[in-house]
Tab-separated table of C-alpha atoms in Angstrom:
chain	number	residue	atom	x	y	z
A	1	UNK	CA	-50.669	113.098	-19.476
A	2	UNK	CA	-48.376	110.118	-19.643
A	3	UNK	CA	-45.828	110.332	-16.816
A	4	UNK	CA	-42.584	109.871	-18.724
A	5	UNK	CA	-40.419	109.152	-15.671
A	6	UNK	CA	-42.725	106.452	-14.325
A	7	UNK	CA	-43.203	104.954	-17.773
A	8	UNK	CA	-39.455	104.771	-18.343
A	9	UNK	CA	-38.992	103.087	-14.968
A	10	UNK	CA	-41.593	100.466	-15.905
A	11	UNK	CA	-40.009	99.914	-19.331
A	12	UNK	CA	-36.566	99.521	-17.749
A	13	UNK	CA	-37.931	96.952	-15.323
A	14	UNK	CA	-39.701	95.213	-18.198
A	15	UNK	CA	-36.431	95.072	-20.147
A	16	UNK	CA	-34.815	93.378	-17.152
A	17	UNK	CA	-37.505	90.709	-17.512
A	18	UNK	CA	-36.612	90.258	-21.185
A	19	UNK	CA	-39.603	92.107	-22.687
A	20	UNK	CA	-40.085	95.317	-24.649
A	21	UNK	CA	-43.874	95.578	-24.710
A	22	UNK	CA	-46.582	95.187	-22.107
A	23	UNK	CA	-50.370	95.387	-21.962
A	24	UNK	CA	-51.715	96.816	-18.682
A	25	UNK	CA	-55.390	96.395	-17.771
A	26	UNK	CA	-55.325	97.292	-14.076
A	27	UNK	CA	-57.169	100.652	-13.842
A	28	UNK	CA	-55.063	101.834	-10.902
A	29	UNK	CA	-51.785	101.093	-12.695
A	30	UNK	CA	-53.098	102.950	-15.750
A	31	UNK	CA	-53.976	105.885	-13.473
A	32	UNK	CA	-50.482	105.738	-11.973
A	33	UNK	CA	-48.949	106.192	-15.423
A	34	UNK	CA	-51.463	108.505	-17.106
A	35	UNK	CA	-53.427	110.344	-14.431
A	36	UNK	CA	-56.610	108.977	-16.045
A	37	UNK	CA	-58.878	106.811	-13.898
A	38	UNK	CA	-61.635	104.725	-15.399
A	39	UNK	CA	-63.881	102.034	-13.935
A	40	UNK	CA	-64.477	100.014	-17.125
A	41	UNK	CA	-66.712	97.378	-15.551
A	42	UNK	CA	-66.888	94.477	-18.029
A	43	UNK	CA	-65.404	96.364	-20.982
A	44	UNK	CA	-61.819	96.166	-22.203
A	45	UNK	CA	-59.601	99.009	-20.996
A	46	UNK	CA	-55.857	98.830	-21.489
A	47	UNK	CA	-52.597	100.690	-21.918
A	48	UNK	CA	-49.942	99.267	-24.219
A	49	UNK	CA	-46.376	100.266	-23.407
A	50	UNK	CA	-43.661	99.694	-25.987
A	51	UNK	CA	-39.940	100.316	-25.702
A	52	UNK	CA	-39.982	102.035	-29.103
A	53	UNK	CA	-42.479	104.618	-27.796
A	54	UNK	CA	-45.429	103.427	-29.892
A	55	UNK	CA	-47.731	103.307	-26.885
A	56	UNK	CA	-51.490	102.911	-27.261
A	57	UNK	CA	-54.506	103.586	-25.053
A	58	UNK	CA	-57.439	101.240	-25.816
A	59	UNK	CA	-60.781	102.888	-25.110
A	60	UNK	CA	-64.411	102.001	-25.619
A	61	UNK	CA	-66.368	104.761	-27.375
A	62	UNK	CA	-68.515	105.059	-24.235
A	63	UNK	CA	-65.506	106.135	-22.161
A	64	UNK	CA	-64.699	109.777	-21.514
A	65	UNK	CA	-61.040	110.701	-21.122
A	66	UNK	CA	-59.152	114.019	-21.414
A	67	UNK	CA	-58.474	115.234	-24.940
A	68	UNK	CA	-54.708	115.285	-24.395
A	69	UNK	CA	-53.152	112.301	-22.653
A	70	UNK	CA	-49.918	112.107	-24.648
A	71	UNK	CA	-50.722	108.652	-25.994
A	72	UNK	CA	-52.247	107.341	-29.207
A	73	UNK	CA	-55.927	106.563	-28.535
A	74	UNK	CA	-57.365	103.440	-30.132
A	75	UNK	CA	-61.150	103.528	-30.002
A	76	UNK	CA	-63.440	100.523	-30.335
A	77	UNK	CA	-67.146	99.799	-30.012
A	78	UNK	CA	-69.028	97.042	-28.211
A	79	UNK	CA	-69.385	95.059	-31.446
A	80	UNK	CA	-65.650	94.973	-32.231
A	81	UNK	CA	-63.495	91.924	-31.504
A	82	UNK	CA	-60.880	93.011	-28.968
A	83	UNK	CA	-58.161	90.840	-30.487
A	84	UNK	CA	-58.675	92.578	-33.840
A	85	UNK	CA	-58.359	95.977	-32.154
A	86	UNK	CA	-55.236	95.193	-30.144
A	87	UNK	CA	-53.217	92.917	-32.448
A	88	UNK	CA	-52.289	95.581	-35.055
A	89	UNK	CA	-50.637	97.674	-32.310
A	90	UNK	CA	-48.402	94.857	-31.105
A	91	UNK	CA	-44.954	93.803	-32.225
A	92	UNK	CA	-45.928	90.338	-33.431
A	93	UNK	CA	-42.300	89.193	-33.381
A	94	UNK	CA	-41.763	90.065	-29.712
A	95	UNK	CA	-43.030	88.602	-26.456
A	96	UNK	CA	-45.930	90.512	-24.914
A	97	UNK	CA	-45.988	91.121	-21.189
A	98	UNK	CA	-49.454	91.095	-19.639
A	99	UNK	CA	-50.506	92.050	-16.143
A	100	UNK	CA	-52.095	89.748	-13.611
A	101	UNK	CA	-55.446	91.532	-13.932
A	102	UNK	CA	-56.149	90.786	-17.599
A	103	UNK	CA	-59.285	88.726	-18.148
A	104	UNK	CA	-59.028	85.380	-19.913
A	105	UNK	CA	-61.736	86.375	-22.407
A	106	UNK	CA	-59.432	89.133	-23.671
A	107	UNK	CA	-56.111	87.306	-23.391
A	108	UNK	CA	-57.030	83.932	-24.912
A	109	UNK	CA	-58.150	85.341	-28.300
A	110	UNK	CA	-54.849	87.249	-28.536
A	111	UNK	CA	-52.964	84.025	-27.856
A	112	UNK	CA	-55.061	82.085	-30.362
A	113	UNK	CA	-54.360	84.739	-33.012
A	114	UNK	CA	-50.590	84.559	-32.350
A	115	UNK	CA	-50.658	88.325	-31.848
A	116	UNK	CA	-47.208	88.163	-30.209
A	117	UNK	CA	-44.241	85.798	-30.154
A	118	UNK	CA	-45.223	84.723	-26.653
A	119	UNK	CA	-47.016	85.885	-23.545
A	120	UNK	CA	-45.490	86.351	-20.112
A	121	UNK	CA	-46.579	87.926	-16.845
A	122	UNK	CA	-45.090	91.405	-16.803
A	123	UNK	CA	-46.756	92.579	-13.603
A	124	UNK	CA	-43.560	92.740	-11.530
A	125	UNK	CA	-42.328	95.576	-13.747
A	126	UNK	CA	-45.188	97.889	-12.828
A	127	UNK	CA	-45.809	96.478	-9.357
A	128	UNK	CA	-42.246	97.032	-8.177
A	129	UNK	CA	-42.186	100.498	-9.752
A	130	UNK	CA	-45.402	101.446	-7.931
A	131	UNK	CA	-43.912	100.030	-4.733
A	132	UNK	CA	-41.150	102.664	-4.668
A	133	UNK	CA	-42.839	106.003	-4.018
A	134	UNK	CA	-41.446	109.249	-5.393
A	135	UNK	CA	-41.265	112.398	-3.260
A	136	UNK	CA	-44.716	113.589	-4.284
A	137	UNK	CA	-46.272	110.267	-3.364
A	138	UNK	CA	-44.438	110.197	-0.060
A	139	UNK	CA	-45.841	113.628	0.807
A	140	UNK	CA	-49.366	112.485	-0.012
A	141	UNK	CA	-48.944	109.364	2.101
A	142	UNK	CA	-47.769	111.472	5.037
A	143	UNK	CA	-50.801	113.750	4.691
A	144	UNK	CA	-53.215	110.824	4.552
A	145	UNK	CA	-51.616	109.234	7.622
A	146	UNK	CA	-51.780	112.493	9.582
A	147	UNK	CA	-55.533	112.575	9.016
A	148	UNK	CA	-55.703	108.969	10.175
A	149	UNK	CA	-53.836	109.895	13.371
A	150	UNK	CA	-56.328	112.694	14.087
A	151	UNK	CA	-59.261	110.421	13.310
A	152	UNK	CA	-58.032	107.739	15.721
A	153	UNK	CA	-58.103	110.263	18.562
A	154	UNK	CA	-61.755	110.953	17.769
A	155	UNK	CA	-62.759	107.328	17.230
A	156	UNK	CA	-61.827	106.339	20.772
A	157	UNK	CA	-64.181	109.076	22.060
A	158	UNK	CA	-67.092	107.219	20.447
A	159	UNK	CA	-66.729	104.367	22.930
A	160	UNK	CA	-69.160	104.408	25.835
A	161	UNK	CA	-71.244	101.966	27.831
A	162	UNK	CA	-73.666	100.053	25.588
A	163	UNK	CA	-72.403	101.302	22.220
A	164	UNK	CA	-72.122	98.661	19.500
A	165	UNK	CA	-69.426	98.105	16.918
A	166	UNK	CA	-71.834	98.995	14.131
A	167	UNK	CA	-72.905	102.237	15.809
A	168	UNK	CA	-69.268	103.293	16.112
A	169	UNK	CA	-68.419	102.346	12.523
A	170	UNK	CA	-71.422	104.273	11.191
A	171	UNK	CA	-69.979	107.521	12.582
A	172	UNK	CA	-66.487	107.180	11.172
A	173	UNK	CA	-66.939	108.427	7.620
A	174	UNK	CA	-68.196	111.841	8.709
A	175	UNK	CA	-65.246	112.196	11.059
A	176	UNK	CA	-62.867	111.505	8.202
A	177	UNK	CA	-64.635	113.964	5.915
A	178	UNK	CA	-64.581	116.658	8.603
A	179	UNK	CA	-60.815	116.162	8.924
A	180	UNK	CA	-60.265	116.641	5.192
A	181	UNK	CA	-60.221	113.075	3.905
A	182	UNK	CA	-61.893	112.166	0.632
A	183	UNK	CA	-63.336	108.911	1.971
A	184	UNK	CA	-62.398	105.501	3.297
A	185	UNK	CA	-59.449	103.569	1.920
A	186	UNK	CA	-61.325	100.464	3.140
A	187	UNK	CA	-64.359	99.750	5.285
A	188	UNK	CA	-63.413	100.316	8.942
A	189	UNK	CA	-62.849	97.342	11.196
A	190	UNK	CA	-64.231	97.800	14.712
A	191	UNK	CA	-63.979	94.834	17.064
A	192	UNK	CA	-64.803	94.472	20.766
A	193	UNK	CA	-63.571	91.697	23.051
A	194	UNK	CA	-63.532	88.220	21.499
A	195	UNK	CA	-64.445	89.647	18.086
A	196	UNK	CA	-60.917	91.067	17.876
A	197	UNK	CA	-59.623	87.492	17.627
A	198	UNK	CA	-60.884	87.586	14.018
A	199	UNK	CA	-58.337	89.701	12.074
A	200	UNK	CA	-60.982	90.575	9.453
A	201	UNK	CA	-64.037	90.954	11.664
A	202	UNK	CA	-66.860	93.118	10.264
A	203	UNK	CA	-68.616	95.439	12.743
A	204	UNK	CA	-71.805	93.923	14.128
A	205	UNK	CA	-74.262	94.546	16.981
A	206	UNK	CA	-71.863	93.474	19.741
A	207	UNK	CA	-71.931	96.019	22.582
A	208	UNK	CA	-68.770	96.920	24.444
A	209	UNK	CA	-68.384	95.853	28.062
A	210	UNK	CA	-65.855	96.565	30.782
A	211	UNK	CA	-62.545	94.772	30.262
A	212	UNK	CA	-63.026	94.396	26.499
A	213	UNK	CA	-60.308	95.258	24.064
A	214	UNK	CA	-61.442	97.782	21.452
A	215	UNK	CA	-59.636	97.315	18.151
A	216	UNK	CA	-59.786	99.881	15.341
A	217	UNK	CA	-58.251	99.018	11.956
A	218	UNK	CA	-58.992	102.102	9.868
A	219	UNK	CA	-57.806	104.154	6.925
A	220	UNK	CA	-58.751	107.018	4.657
A	221	UNK	CA	-57.929	108.416	1.226
A	222	UNK	CA	-56.506	111.895	0.721
A	223	UNK	CA	-55.574	113.122	-2.764
A	224	UNK	CA	-55.741	109.568	-4.079
A	225	UNK	CA	-53.410	107.988	-1.511
A	226	UNK	CA	-54.388	105.589	1.242
A	227	UNK	CA	-53.619	105.378	4.939
A	228	UNK	CA	-53.998	102.379	7.223
A	229	UNK	CA	-53.462	102.079	10.971
A	230	UNK	CA	-54.542	99.789	13.787
A	231	UNK	CA	-54.678	100.591	17.480
A	232	UNK	CA	-56.055	98.450	20.299
A	233	UNK	CA	-57.522	100.079	23.407
A	234	UNK	CA	-59.227	98.672	26.524
A	235	UNK	CA	-62.599	99.730	27.857
A	236	UNK	CA	-62.641	100.626	31.577
A	237	UNK	CA	-59.900	98.139	32.535
A	238	UNK	CA	-57.370	95.626	31.254
A	239	UNK	CA	-56.408	92.367	32.940
A	240	UNK	CA	-52.781	91.490	33.540
A	241	UNK	CA	-53.099	88.807	30.858
A	242	UNK	CA	-54.322	91.377	28.337
A	243	UNK	CA	-51.562	93.771	29.327
A	244	UNK	CA	-48.951	91.101	28.728
A	245	UNK	CA	-50.378	90.294	25.282
A	246	UNK	CA	-50.522	93.966	24.398
A	247	UNK	CA	-46.939	94.548	25.503
A	248	UNK	CA	-45.758	91.590	23.426
A	249	UNK	CA	-47.433	92.928	20.274
A	250	UNK	CA	-46.125	96.445	20.882
A	251	UNK	CA	-42.571	95.196	21.319
A	252	UNK	CA	-42.877	93.106	18.131
A	253	UNK	CA	-44.081	96.168	16.218
A	254	UNK	CA	-41.253	98.343	17.517
A	255	UNK	CA	-38.563	95.684	17.012
A	256	UNK	CA	-39.520	95.161	13.372
A	257	UNK	CA	-39.568	98.907	12.715
A	258	UNK	CA	-36.176	99.340	14.366
A	259	UNK	CA	-34.727	96.698	12.011
A	260	UNK	CA	-35.772	98.544	8.832
A	261	UNK	CA	-33.053	100.021	6.647
A	262	UNK	CA	-32.106	99.759	2.961
A	263	UNK	CA	-30.870	96.317	1.993
A	264	UNK	CA	-32.598	94.396	4.775
A	265	UNK	CA	-34.696	91.497	3.417
A	266	UNK	CA	-38.385	92.062	4.083
A	267	UNK	CA	-38.585	88.451	5.248
A	268	UNK	CA	-36.199	89.336	8.085
A	269	UNK	CA	-38.620	91.972	9.375
A	270	UNK	CA	-41.375	89.385	9.530
A	271	UNK	CA	-39.038	86.992	11.320
A	272	UNK	CA	-37.998	89.663	13.838
A	273	UNK	CA	-41.577	90.258	14.950
A	274	UNK	CA	-42.522	86.583	14.758
A	275	UNK	CA	-39.558	85.426	16.856
A	276	UNK	CA	-40.465	87.865	19.622
A	277	UNK	CA	-44.107	86.767	19.682
A	278	UNK	CA	-43.079	83.093	19.575
A	279	UNK	CA	-40.673	83.567	22.474
A	280	UNK	CA	-43.562	84.946	24.515
A	281	UNK	CA	-45.557	81.763	23.831
A	282	UNK	CA	-48.006	83.147	21.246
A	283	UNK	CA	-46.373	82.135	17.974
A	284	UNK	CA	-49.325	80.037	16.800
A	285	UNK	CA	-51.665	82.983	17.427
A	286	UNK	CA	-49.872	85.329	15.030
A	287	UNK	CA	-51.720	84.074	11.978
A	288	UNK	CA	-50.879	86.465	9.136
A	289	UNK	CA	-47.955	88.164	7.398
A	290	UNK	CA	-46.350	91.147	9.089
A	291	UNK	CA	-47.376	93.718	6.511
A	292	UNK	CA	-48.480	94.771	3.045
A	293	UNK	CA	-47.560	97.486	0.562
A	294	UNK	CA	-49.906	100.450	0.197
A	295	UNK	CA	-50.315	103.579	-1.927
A	296	UNK	CA	-52.972	104.287	-4.530
A	297	UNK	CA	-54.604	101.064	-3.375
A	298	UNK	CA	-55.001	99.979	0.237
A	299	UNK	CA	-53.311	96.656	-0.556
A	300	UNK	CA	-50.735	96.879	-3.327
A	301	UNK	CA	-48.569	94.095	-4.665
A	302	UNK	CA	-45.738	93.218	-2.319
A	303	UNK	CA	-45.755	92.215	1.311
A	304	UNK	CA	-43.633	91.783	4.403
A	305	UNK	CA	-43.652	88.040	4.885
A	306	UNK	CA	-41.407	85.011	5.182
A	307	UNK	CA	-41.991	84.309	1.478
A	308	UNK	CA	-40.854	87.686	0.133
A	309	UNK	CA	-37.190	87.806	-0.890
A	310	UNK	CA	-37.245	91.534	-1.776
A	311	UNK	CA	-34.833	93.798	0.054
A	312	UNK	CA	-35.953	97.116	1.508
A	313	UNK	CA	-35.411	99.996	-0.937
A	314	UNK	CA	-35.728	103.727	-0.190
A	315	UNK	CA	-39.205	104.865	-1.167
A	316	UNK	CA	-40.993	101.661	-0.218
A	317	UNK	CA	-44.038	102.185	2.016
A	318	UNK	CA	-45.606	99.232	3.788
A	319	UNK	CA	-47.366	98.302	6.993
A	320	UNK	CA	-45.886	96.713	10.104
A	321	UNK	CA	-48.797	95.046	11.903
A	322	UNK	CA	-48.058	92.140	14.225
A	323	UNK	CA	-50.971	90.646	16.113
A	324	UNK	CA	-51.993	88.006	18.635
A	325	UNK	CA	-55.463	86.460	18.307
A	326	UNK	CA	-56.865	84.185	21.008
A	327	UNK	CA	-60.118	82.625	19.703
A	328	UNK	CA	-63.107	83.260	21.940
A	329	UNK	CA	-61.093	85.562	24.171
A	330	UNK	CA	-59.344	88.620	22.736
A	331	UNK	CA	-57.144	90.005	19.997
A	332	UNK	CA	-54.486	92.691	19.751
A	333	UNK	CA	-52.983	94.259	16.649
A	334	UNK	CA	-50.792	97.366	16.390
A	335	UNK	CA	-50.162	98.699	12.890
A	336	UNK	CA	-48.085	101.546	11.500
A	337	UNK	CA	-47.160	102.552	7.982
A	338	UNK	CA	-43.435	102.984	7.420
A	339	UNK	CA	-41.338	104.612	4.702
A	340	UNK	CA	-37.882	103.214	3.953
A	341	UNK	CA	-35.450	106.138	3.808
A	342	UNK	CA	-31.848	106.395	2.602
A	343	UNK	CA	-30.607	105.893	6.166
A	344	UNK	CA	-33.342	103.856	7.850
A	345	UNK	CA	-37.048	104.367	8.340
A	346	UNK	CA	-39.700	107.030	8.849
A	347	UNK	CA	-42.869	106.012	10.680
A	348	UNK	CA	-45.846	107.747	9.076
A	349	UNK	CA	-48.185	107.244	12.026
A	350	UNK	CA	-47.768	109.258	15.192
A	351	UNK	CA	-50.680	108.152	17.363
A	352	UNK	CA	-49.152	106.729	20.586
A	353	UNK	CA	-48.759	102.988	21.086
A	354	UNK	CA	-48.731	102.851	24.868
A	355	UNK	CA	-51.543	100.814	26.410
A	356	UNK	CA	-54.539	103.115	26.833
A	357	UNK	CA	-57.665	102.634	28.955
A	358	UNK	CA	-60.682	104.453	27.498
A	359	UNK	CA	-64.215	105.101	28.710
């Protein structure tokens, strides 16, 4: 059924952008508003929201959706022209908001037919709404993160002399399932030693050796909501140099989290962590933004970066994940998910961040 509260929040945000109708084609945003998930592949799949309540759900006759969704269903077949199906449902005299996911082969014919008075990107209306989690979503995010905490404790036990990154990664899904997860939120990242200097390294046949860092960037899905956490361990031993790098990253993580409260610009959080890492001499080795939003998708619109002018709002959930990456040598990242509360912040991950020697 159409979630009236969420829909009204999107429409209010859309009104602030000067629009009263919007066409959504992102399947996850449609799920967020209707509870219906569809993987349409190449076919058109869209939800039209209108301020006057004349919403429409555009569905190919091959799709199967619940009988009652609280929205007018507009069915089409593979031989129909999409512009001819959609245009009659639009207010031709008003601007149409479209999301950033709409394909050009669907949008351009609507523009050529003058199906609306104009076309603007309306994505911020739904993206910002999704970025502020309600109480039910917050509870699901906590539950997913608790499973991730428990999984991390088991993942480190997989590390032993001679084991490879790929061998470790291949055992992770079953651990998640045994703990009650529904699956991965993204393919696990397992990196030993110098491989950890690549923030997006894919597990390969590298075997762990004494003194290596062991980096796990992992997450699962529980009841539709994603978790994401990174911890860096050391196998057998850690050099003083590695300990200093680790301590710098940990302090950057904790300093950024401590700065979170409603009204604080997200760019300031990034700067807080970046200044600390730069002061330690590793500024050029912190090569990515501090964090990303997360919820139904592992990476949702919105980030914690120098370029984001948004202020923290209660209900926002995002990652705090500073890192230092020394090419050919080592890498350290420590990541937590955080929830902005009315008075400050709640950290959703509870697995310890102290330097830990395993194996």
